[in-house]
Coordinates of C-alpha atoms in Angstrom, one line a residue:
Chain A
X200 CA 124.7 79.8 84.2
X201 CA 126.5 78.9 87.7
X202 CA 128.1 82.7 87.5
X203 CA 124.8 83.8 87.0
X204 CA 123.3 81.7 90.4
X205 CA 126.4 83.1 92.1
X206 CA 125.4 86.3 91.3
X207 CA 122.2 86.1 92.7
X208 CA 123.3 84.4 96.0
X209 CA 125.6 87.5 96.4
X210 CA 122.7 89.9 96.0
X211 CA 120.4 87.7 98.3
X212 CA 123.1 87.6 101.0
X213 CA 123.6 91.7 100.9
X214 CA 120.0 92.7 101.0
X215 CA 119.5 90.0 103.5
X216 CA 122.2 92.2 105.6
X217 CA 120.3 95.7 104.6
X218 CA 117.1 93.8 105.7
X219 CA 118.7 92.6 109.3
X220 CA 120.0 96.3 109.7
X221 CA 116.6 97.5 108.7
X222 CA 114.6 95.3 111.4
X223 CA 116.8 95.7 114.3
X224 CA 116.2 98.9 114.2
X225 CA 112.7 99.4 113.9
X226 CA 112.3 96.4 116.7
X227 CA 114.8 98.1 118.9
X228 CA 113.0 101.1 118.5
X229 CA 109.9 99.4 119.4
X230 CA 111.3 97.7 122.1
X231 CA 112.9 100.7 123.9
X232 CA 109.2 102.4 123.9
X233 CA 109.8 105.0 121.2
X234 CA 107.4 104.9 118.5
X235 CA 103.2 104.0 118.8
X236 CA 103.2 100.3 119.2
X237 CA 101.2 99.6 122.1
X238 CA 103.1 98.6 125.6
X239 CA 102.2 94.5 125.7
X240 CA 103.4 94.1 121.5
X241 CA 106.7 96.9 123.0
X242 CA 107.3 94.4 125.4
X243 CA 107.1 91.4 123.1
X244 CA 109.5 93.3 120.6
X245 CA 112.3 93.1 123.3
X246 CA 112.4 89.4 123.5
X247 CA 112.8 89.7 119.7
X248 CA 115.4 92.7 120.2
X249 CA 117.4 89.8 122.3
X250 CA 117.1 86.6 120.1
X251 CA 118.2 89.5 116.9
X252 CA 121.4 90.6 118.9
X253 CA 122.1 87.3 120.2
X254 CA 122.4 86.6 116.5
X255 CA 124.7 89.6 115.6
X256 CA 128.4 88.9 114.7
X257 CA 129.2 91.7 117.5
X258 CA 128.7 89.2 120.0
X259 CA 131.3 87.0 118.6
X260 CA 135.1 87.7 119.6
X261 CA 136.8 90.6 118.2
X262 CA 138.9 88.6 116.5
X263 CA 136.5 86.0 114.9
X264 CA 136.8 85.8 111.1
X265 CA 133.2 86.1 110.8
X266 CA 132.6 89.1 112.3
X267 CA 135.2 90.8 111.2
X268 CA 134.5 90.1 107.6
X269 CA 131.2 90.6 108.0
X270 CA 131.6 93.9 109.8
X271 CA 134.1 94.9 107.6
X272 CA 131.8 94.3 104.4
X273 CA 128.8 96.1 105.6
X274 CA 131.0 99.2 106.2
X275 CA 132.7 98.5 102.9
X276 CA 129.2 98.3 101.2
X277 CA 127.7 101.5 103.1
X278 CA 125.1 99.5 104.5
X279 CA 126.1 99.4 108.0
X280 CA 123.4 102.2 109.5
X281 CA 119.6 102.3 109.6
X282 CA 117.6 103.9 107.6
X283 CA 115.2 105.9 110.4
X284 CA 116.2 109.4 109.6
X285 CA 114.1 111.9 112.2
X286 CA 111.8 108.8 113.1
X287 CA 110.4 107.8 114.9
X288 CA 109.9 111.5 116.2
X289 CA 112.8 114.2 115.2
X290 CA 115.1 114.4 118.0
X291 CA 115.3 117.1 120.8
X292 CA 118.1 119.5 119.4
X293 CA 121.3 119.9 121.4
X294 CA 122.9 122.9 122.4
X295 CA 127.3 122.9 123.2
X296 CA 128.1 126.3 124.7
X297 CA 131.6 127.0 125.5
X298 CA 132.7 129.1 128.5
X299 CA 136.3 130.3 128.6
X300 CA 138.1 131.5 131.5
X301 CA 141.1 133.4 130.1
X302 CA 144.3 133.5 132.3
X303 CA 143.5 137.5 132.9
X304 CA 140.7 136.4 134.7
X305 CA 137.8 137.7 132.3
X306 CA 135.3 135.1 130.7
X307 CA 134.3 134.9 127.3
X308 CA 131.5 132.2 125.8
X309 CA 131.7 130.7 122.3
X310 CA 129.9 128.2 120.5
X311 CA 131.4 125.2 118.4
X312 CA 131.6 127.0 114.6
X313 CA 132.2 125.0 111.6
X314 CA 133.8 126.3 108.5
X315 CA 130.9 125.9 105.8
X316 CA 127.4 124.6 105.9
X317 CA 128.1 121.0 105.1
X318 CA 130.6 121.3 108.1
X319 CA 127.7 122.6 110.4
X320 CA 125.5 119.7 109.4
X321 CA 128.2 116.8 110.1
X322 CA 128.7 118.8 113.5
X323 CA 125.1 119.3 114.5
X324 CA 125.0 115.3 113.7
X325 CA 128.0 114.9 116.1
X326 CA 126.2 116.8 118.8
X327 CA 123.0 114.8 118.1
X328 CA 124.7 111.4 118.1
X329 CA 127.2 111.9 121.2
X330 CA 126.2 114.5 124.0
X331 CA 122.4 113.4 124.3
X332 CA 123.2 110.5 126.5
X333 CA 125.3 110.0 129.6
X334 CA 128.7 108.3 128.9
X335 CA 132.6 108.5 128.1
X336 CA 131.7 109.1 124.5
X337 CA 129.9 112.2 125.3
X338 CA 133.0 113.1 127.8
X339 CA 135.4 112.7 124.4
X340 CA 133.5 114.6 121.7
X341 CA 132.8 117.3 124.6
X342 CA 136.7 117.0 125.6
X343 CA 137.3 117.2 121.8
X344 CA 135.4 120.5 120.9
X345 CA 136.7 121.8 124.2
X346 CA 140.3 121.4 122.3
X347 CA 139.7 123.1 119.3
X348 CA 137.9 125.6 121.1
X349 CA 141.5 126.2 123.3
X350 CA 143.1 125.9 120.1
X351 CA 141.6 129.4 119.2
X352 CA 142.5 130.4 122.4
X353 CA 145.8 129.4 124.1
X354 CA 145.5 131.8 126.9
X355 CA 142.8 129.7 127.9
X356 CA 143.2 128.4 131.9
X357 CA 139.7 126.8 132.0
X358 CA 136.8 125.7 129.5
X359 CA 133.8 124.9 131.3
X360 CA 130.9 122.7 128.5
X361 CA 127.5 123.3 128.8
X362 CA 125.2 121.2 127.0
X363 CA 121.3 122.4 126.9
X364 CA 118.5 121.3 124.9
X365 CA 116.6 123.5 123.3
X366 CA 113.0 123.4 123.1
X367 CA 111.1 125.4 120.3
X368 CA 107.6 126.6 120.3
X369 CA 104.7 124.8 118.1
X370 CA 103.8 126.6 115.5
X371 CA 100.5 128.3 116.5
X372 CA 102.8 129.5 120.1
X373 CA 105.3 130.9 118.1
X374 CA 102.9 133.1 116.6
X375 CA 101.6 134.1 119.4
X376 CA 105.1 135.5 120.2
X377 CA 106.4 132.4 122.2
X378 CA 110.3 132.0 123.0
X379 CA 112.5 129.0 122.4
X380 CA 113.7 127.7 125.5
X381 CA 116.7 125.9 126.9
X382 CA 116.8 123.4 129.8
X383 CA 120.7 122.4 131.2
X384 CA 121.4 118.7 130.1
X385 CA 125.0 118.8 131.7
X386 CA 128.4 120.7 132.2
X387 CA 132.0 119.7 131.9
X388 CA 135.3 121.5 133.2
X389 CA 138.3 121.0 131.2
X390 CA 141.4 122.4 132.9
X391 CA 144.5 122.2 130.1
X392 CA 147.1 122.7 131.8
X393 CA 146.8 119.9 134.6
X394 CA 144.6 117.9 131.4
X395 CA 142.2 116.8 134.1
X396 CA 138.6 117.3 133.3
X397 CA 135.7 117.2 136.7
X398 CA 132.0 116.7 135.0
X399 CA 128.9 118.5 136.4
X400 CA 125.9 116.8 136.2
X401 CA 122.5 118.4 136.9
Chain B
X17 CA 118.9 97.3 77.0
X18 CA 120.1 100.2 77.5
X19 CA 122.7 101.2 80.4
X20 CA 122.0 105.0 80.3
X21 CA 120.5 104.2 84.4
X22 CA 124.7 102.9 84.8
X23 CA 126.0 106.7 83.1
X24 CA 124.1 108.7 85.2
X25 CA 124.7 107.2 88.4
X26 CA 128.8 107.2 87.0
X27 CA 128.0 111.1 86.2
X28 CA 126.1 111.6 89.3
X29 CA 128.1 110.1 91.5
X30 CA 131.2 112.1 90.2
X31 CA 129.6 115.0 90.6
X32 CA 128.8 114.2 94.2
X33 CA 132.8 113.2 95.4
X34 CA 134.1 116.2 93.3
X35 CA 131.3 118.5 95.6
X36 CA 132.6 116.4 98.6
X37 CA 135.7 117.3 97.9
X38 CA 135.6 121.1 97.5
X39 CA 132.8 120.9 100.4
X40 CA 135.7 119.4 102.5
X41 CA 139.0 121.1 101.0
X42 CA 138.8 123.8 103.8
X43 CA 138.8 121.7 106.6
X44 CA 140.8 118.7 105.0
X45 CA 144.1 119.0 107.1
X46 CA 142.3 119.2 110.2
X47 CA 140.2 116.3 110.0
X48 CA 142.3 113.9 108.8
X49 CA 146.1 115.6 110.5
X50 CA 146.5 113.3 113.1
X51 CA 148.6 116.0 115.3
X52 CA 146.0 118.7 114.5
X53 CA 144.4 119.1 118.0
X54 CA 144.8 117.2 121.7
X55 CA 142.0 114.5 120.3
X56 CA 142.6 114.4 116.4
X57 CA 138.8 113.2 114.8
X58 CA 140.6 110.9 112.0
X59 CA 142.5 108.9 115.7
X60 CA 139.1 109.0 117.5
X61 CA 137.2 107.6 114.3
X62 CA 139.8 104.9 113.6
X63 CA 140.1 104.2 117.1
X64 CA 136.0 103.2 117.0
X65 CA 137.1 101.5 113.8
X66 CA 139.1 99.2 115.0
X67 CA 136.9 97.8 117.8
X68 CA 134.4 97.1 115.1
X69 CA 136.9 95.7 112.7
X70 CA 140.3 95.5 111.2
X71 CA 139.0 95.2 107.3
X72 CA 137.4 98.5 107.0
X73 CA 139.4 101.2 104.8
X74 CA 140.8 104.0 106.5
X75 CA 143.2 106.9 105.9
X76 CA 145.8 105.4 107.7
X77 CA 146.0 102.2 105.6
X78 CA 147.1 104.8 102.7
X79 CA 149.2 107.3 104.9
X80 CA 151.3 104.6 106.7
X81 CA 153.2 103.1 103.5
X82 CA 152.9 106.4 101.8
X83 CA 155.3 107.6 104.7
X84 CA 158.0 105.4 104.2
X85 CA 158.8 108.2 101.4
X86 CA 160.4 110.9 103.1
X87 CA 156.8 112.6 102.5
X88 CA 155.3 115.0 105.3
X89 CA 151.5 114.2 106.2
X90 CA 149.9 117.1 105.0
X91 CA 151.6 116.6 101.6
X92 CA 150.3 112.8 101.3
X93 CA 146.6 114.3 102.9
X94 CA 146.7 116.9 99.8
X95 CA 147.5 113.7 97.4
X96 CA 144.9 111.8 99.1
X97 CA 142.2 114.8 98.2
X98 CA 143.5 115.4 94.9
X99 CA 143.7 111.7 93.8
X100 CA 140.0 111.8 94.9
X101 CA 138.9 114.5 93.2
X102 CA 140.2 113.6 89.8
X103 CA 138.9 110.0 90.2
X104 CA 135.2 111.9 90.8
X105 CA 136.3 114.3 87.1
X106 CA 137.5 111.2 85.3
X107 CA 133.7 109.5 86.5
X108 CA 131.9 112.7 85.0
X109 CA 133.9 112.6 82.2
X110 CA 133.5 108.8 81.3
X111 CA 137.5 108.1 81.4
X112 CA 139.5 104.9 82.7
X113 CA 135.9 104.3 84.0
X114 CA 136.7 101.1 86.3
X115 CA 139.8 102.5 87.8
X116 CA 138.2 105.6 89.2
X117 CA 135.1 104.4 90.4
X118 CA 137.4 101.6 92.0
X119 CA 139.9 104.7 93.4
X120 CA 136.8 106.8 94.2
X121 CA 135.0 104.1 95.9
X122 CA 138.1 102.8 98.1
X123 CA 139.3 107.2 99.0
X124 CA 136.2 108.2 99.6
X125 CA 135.4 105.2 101.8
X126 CA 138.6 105.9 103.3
X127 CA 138.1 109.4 104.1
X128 CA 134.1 108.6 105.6
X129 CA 135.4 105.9 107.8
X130 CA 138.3 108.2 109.3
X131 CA 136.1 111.0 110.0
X132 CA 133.1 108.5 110.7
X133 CA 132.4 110.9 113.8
X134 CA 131.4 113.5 111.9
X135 CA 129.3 111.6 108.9
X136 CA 126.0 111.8 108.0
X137 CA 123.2 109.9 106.0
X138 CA 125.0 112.1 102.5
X139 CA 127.7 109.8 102.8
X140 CA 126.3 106.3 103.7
X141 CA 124.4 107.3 100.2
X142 CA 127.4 107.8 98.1
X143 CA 129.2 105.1 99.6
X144 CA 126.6 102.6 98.8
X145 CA 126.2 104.3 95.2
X146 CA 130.1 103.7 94.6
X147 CA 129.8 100.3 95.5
X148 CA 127.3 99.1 93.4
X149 CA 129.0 101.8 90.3
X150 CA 132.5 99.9 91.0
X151 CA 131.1 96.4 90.8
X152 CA 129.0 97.4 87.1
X153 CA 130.3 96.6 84.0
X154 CA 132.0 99.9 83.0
X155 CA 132.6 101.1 80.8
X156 CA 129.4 102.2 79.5
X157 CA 128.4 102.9 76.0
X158 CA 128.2 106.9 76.6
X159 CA 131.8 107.5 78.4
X160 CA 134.5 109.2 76.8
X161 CA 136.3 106.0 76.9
X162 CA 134.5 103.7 75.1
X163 CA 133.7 106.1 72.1
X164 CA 137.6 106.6 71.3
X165 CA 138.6 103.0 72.1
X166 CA 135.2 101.7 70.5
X167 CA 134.6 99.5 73.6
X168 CA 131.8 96.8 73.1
X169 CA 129.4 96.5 76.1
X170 CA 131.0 93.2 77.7
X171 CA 128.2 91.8 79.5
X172 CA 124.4 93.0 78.8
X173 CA 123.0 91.1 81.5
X174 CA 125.2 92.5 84.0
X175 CA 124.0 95.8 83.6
X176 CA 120.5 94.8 84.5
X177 CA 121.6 92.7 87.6
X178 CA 123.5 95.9 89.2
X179 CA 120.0 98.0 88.2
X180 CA 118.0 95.3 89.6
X181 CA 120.0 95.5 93.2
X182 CA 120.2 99.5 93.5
X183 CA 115.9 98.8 92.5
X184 CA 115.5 96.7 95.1
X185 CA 117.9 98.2 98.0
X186 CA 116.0 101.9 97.4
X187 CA 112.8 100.1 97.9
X188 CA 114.2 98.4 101.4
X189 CA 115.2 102.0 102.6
X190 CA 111.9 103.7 101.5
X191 CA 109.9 101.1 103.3
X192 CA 112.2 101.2 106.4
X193 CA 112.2 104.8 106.3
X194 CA 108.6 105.4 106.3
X195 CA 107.8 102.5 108.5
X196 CA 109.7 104.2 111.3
X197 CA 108.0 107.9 110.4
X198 CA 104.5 106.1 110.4
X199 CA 105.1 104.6 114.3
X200 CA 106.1 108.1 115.3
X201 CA 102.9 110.2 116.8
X202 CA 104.4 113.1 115.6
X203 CA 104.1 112.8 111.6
X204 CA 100.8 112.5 111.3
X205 CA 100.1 115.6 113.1
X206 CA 102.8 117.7 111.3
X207 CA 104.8 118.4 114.4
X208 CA 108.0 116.6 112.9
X209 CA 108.1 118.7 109.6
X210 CA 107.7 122.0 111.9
X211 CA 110.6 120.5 114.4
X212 CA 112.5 119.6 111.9
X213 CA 112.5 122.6 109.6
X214 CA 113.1 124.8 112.6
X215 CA 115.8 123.2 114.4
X216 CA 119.4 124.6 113.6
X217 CA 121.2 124.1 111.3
X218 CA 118.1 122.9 109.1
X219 CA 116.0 126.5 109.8
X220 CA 116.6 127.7 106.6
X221 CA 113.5 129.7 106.0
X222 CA 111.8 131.9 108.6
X223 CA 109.8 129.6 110.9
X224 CA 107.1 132.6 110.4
X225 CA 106.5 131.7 107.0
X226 CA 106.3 128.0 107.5
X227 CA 103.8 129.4 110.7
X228 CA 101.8 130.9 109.1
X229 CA 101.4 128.0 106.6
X230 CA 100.2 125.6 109.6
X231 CA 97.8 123.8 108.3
X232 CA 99.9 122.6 105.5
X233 CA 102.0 120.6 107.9
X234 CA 99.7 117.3 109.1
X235 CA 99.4 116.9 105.6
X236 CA 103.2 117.7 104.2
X237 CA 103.9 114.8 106.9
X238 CA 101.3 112.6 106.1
X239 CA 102.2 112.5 102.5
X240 CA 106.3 112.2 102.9
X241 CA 104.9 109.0 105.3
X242 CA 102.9 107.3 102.4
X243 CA 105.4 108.4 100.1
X244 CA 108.5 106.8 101.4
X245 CA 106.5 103.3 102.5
X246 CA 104.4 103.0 99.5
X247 CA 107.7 103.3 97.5
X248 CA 108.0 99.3 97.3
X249 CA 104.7 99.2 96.1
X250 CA 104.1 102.0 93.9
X251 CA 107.0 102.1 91.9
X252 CA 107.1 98.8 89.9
X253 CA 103.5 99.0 87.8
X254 CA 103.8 101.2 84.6
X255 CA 100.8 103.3 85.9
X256 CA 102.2 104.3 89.1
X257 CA 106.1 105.0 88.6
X258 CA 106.0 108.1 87.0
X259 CA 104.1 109.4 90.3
X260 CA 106.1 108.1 92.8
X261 CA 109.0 108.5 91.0
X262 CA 107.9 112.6 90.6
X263 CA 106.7 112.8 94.3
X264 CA 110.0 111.3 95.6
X265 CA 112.4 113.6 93.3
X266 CA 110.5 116.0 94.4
X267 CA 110.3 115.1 98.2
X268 CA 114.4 115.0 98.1
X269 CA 114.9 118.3 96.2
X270 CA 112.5 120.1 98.8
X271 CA 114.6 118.7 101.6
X272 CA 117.7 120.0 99.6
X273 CA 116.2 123.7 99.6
X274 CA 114.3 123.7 102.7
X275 CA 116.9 122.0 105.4
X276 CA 120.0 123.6 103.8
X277 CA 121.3 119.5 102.6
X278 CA 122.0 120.6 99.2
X279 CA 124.1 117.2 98.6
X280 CA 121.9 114.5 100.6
X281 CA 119.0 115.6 98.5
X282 CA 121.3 115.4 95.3
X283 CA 122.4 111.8 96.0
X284 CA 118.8 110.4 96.6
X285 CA 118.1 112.0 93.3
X286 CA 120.9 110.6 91.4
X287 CA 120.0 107.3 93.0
X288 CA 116.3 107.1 92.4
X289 CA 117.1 108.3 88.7
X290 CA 119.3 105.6 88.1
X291 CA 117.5 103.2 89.6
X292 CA 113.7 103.9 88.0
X293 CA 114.2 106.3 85.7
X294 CA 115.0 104.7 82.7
X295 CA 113.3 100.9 81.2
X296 CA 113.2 97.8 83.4
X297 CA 116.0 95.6 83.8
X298 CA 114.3 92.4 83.0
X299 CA 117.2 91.1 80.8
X300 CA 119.1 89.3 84.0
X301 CA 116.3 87.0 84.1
X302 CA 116.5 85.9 80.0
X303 CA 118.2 82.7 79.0
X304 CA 120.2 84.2 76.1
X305 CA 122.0 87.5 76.7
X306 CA 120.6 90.2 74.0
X307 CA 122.5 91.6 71.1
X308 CA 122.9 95.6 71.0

């Protein structure tokens, strides 16, 4: 019987966590503007956005107990991320193209390949996750890919990033022969011999 | 009671680390090498790990005293994936049950975390599949194992608790899922399935076809948005399962075939059939446990 009530406090306390993972993001969502809910209940969402994170065990030292326990069971238990796949609205797709000045002088442009379909789906993700906003993390994941990319090609002097998104027509343009199109998001230079990187920004 | 829900989701979720790791086995050494290029992805993954804590399971944790052999690291990385892979065989098969869904659970974790850059929703599902599969009494009555070793089911009620928590945690998603499609303006006009079909590397079929198939799309979205948050709802009554359960299996494998993720719509399948496909697990909730 008390294994049994154990039990069930386990279970309680682990959807409890899906459930807190679950809200924050649909209220953070809601409080950065995102999805339909109307501007005054947006703005009430982010004093609720506050009190949740205030709450989190994030904001508790890095080495609490708590949070690292509890951080280190939602990962164990795969319950760590949302569950808001392409919502509220599918994401604007990201474009990394590659341009390579060789040490002859000529230029050549590539585009980040992966090895098998699964592969191209975990990097597309990458892309998605890391270069749509401003920041060191997209600097690393760019700096990365710029590696591999000179990897390939060691006679490399210079690999310049450029990240575009791409915007495709609607359906009913498309059929009337419309193009997709591509806006400039941002560019980095990576220089591998002095490993010194300048970034570009639009 | 029966625990066939607890041998497909063993069977399925073999199936799905043995495809991860022949999915993977091209690219193995260079994801998880940590000398493979200026920023290795394993370093830069374990590097974020560590901020967010020191407990989850990493490839590192498994290289580092592995090391202290004499062994090179590409050598212990192939050990790591073939360790893996036999765990997910010995799940389909149905032998030493607890010990590979344990191994699979804790490698495959492992290997996820240390190339967390580069996950995707596939694996959050297989992890949280193997978690629940580890922590279920295994073995269960149609593995390998406990037909040669005539291994009694241990503890009936058990098997309906674990049943009972997948139940309830694919409900949480579903609703979660489709409450965050249903606040976007852009599924109930169909603009979503076209961007989303279209978009690289999901643009599968000619975005002509689809095109020309327009006015399908308000409604394709429209439904996948009632679908996924009526799940909660719809799914428990007798009457109603068998629908939801059908339009969800069906939602997944059409996401499989039409957006190219052969293995995210496999999961959700494997998970939604273990969880509703078979009878209800009220037996948890009786007093005395019930004789097979």
């Amino acid at each position: 019987m008390r294994s049994r009530q154990l039990w069930i406090a386990a279970l309680a306390m682990h959807l409890l966590l899906v459930l807190a993972v679950s809200c924050w993001d649909i209220i953070d969502l809601a409080a950065r503007g995102r999805t339909l809910v109307p501007a005054p209940i947006a703005s009430g969402t982010r004093n609720i956005a506050h009190i949740m994170e205030s709450m989190s065990p994030r904001q508790l030292h890095r080495s609490n107990p708590i949070r690292q326990t509890v951080i280190g069971y939602v990962h164990a238990a795969g319950i760590e991320s949302p569950y808001s796949y392409f919502a509220p609205n599918v994401p604007p797709t990201l474009q990394v193209v590659f341009e390579i000045k060789h040490r002859d002088h000529h230029v050549s442009h590539k585009v980040p390949s992966a090895r098998s379909a699964t592969d191209q789906l975990r990097l597309s993700a990458l892309i998605d996750r890391s270069v749509g906003e401003q920041g060191l993390w997209r600097e690393v994941v760019l700096q990365m890919l710029a590696s591999s990319i000179w990897e390939d090609n060691p006679d490399a002097v210079e690999i310049r990033a450029i990240v575009a998104s791409r915007t495709f027509p609607g359906p009913s343009e498309f059929l009337q022969g419309a193009q997709e199109s591509y806006d400039f998001v941002c560019s980095y230079n990576f220089k591998f011999d002095t490993a010194q990187f300048e970034n570009v920004h639009p | 009671m029966s625990d066939a829900w607890l041998a497909l989701l063993r069977v399925g979720l073999g199936v799905e680390v043995v495809l991860y790791c022949l999915s993977e086995r091209s690219g193995w050494i260079d994801t998880f090498s940590s000398n493979s290029s200026v920023l290795s992805a394993r370093r830069v993954s374990e590097a974020l790990l560590s901020l967010e804590s020191a407990l989850i399971p990493r490839v590192w944790w498994l290289l580092k005293p592995a090391s202290h052999l004499g062994l090179r690291e590409a050598t212990l990385l192939w050990m790591l994936w073939s360790v893996l892979l036999l765990s997910g065989l010995l799940l389909i098969l149905g032998l030493f049950c607890r010990p590979a869904a344990v191994t699979a659970w804790l490698l495959h974790l492992a290997c996820v975390k240390s190339s967390d850059i580069f996950a995707y929703g596939m694996d959050n599902f297989v992890s949280i599949g193997l978690f629940y599969l580890m922590l279920s009494p295994l073995p269960d009555s149609y593995s390998v194992e406990s037909r040669i070793w005539k291994i009694r089911f241990r503890d009936v009620r058990m098997v309906g608790f674990f049943q009972r928590a997948l139940q309830l945690h694919l409900c949480i998603i579903y609703f979660f899922s489709g409450l965050a499609k249903c606040l976007g303006t852009d599924w109930w006009n169909g603009l979503n399935i076209w961007a989303a079909v279209t978009r690289p590397p999901f643009n599968v079929f000619d975005p002509m076809l689809i095109a020309k198939w327009r006015f399908l799309l308000p409604a394709v979205g429209i439904t996948i948005c009632l679908i996924e948050i009526g799940y909660p709802i719809f799914i428990w009554p007798r009457r109603t399962r068998s629908i939801w359960l059908t339009s969800v299996l069906a939602m997944h494998s059409a996401i499989g075939i039409a957006m190219g993720m052969y293995l995210f719509g496999l999961i959700m399948i494997i998970l939604n059939l273990a969880a509703f496909g078979s009878t209800n697990p009220s037996v948890f909730y009786q007093n005395d446990p019930v004789k097979r």
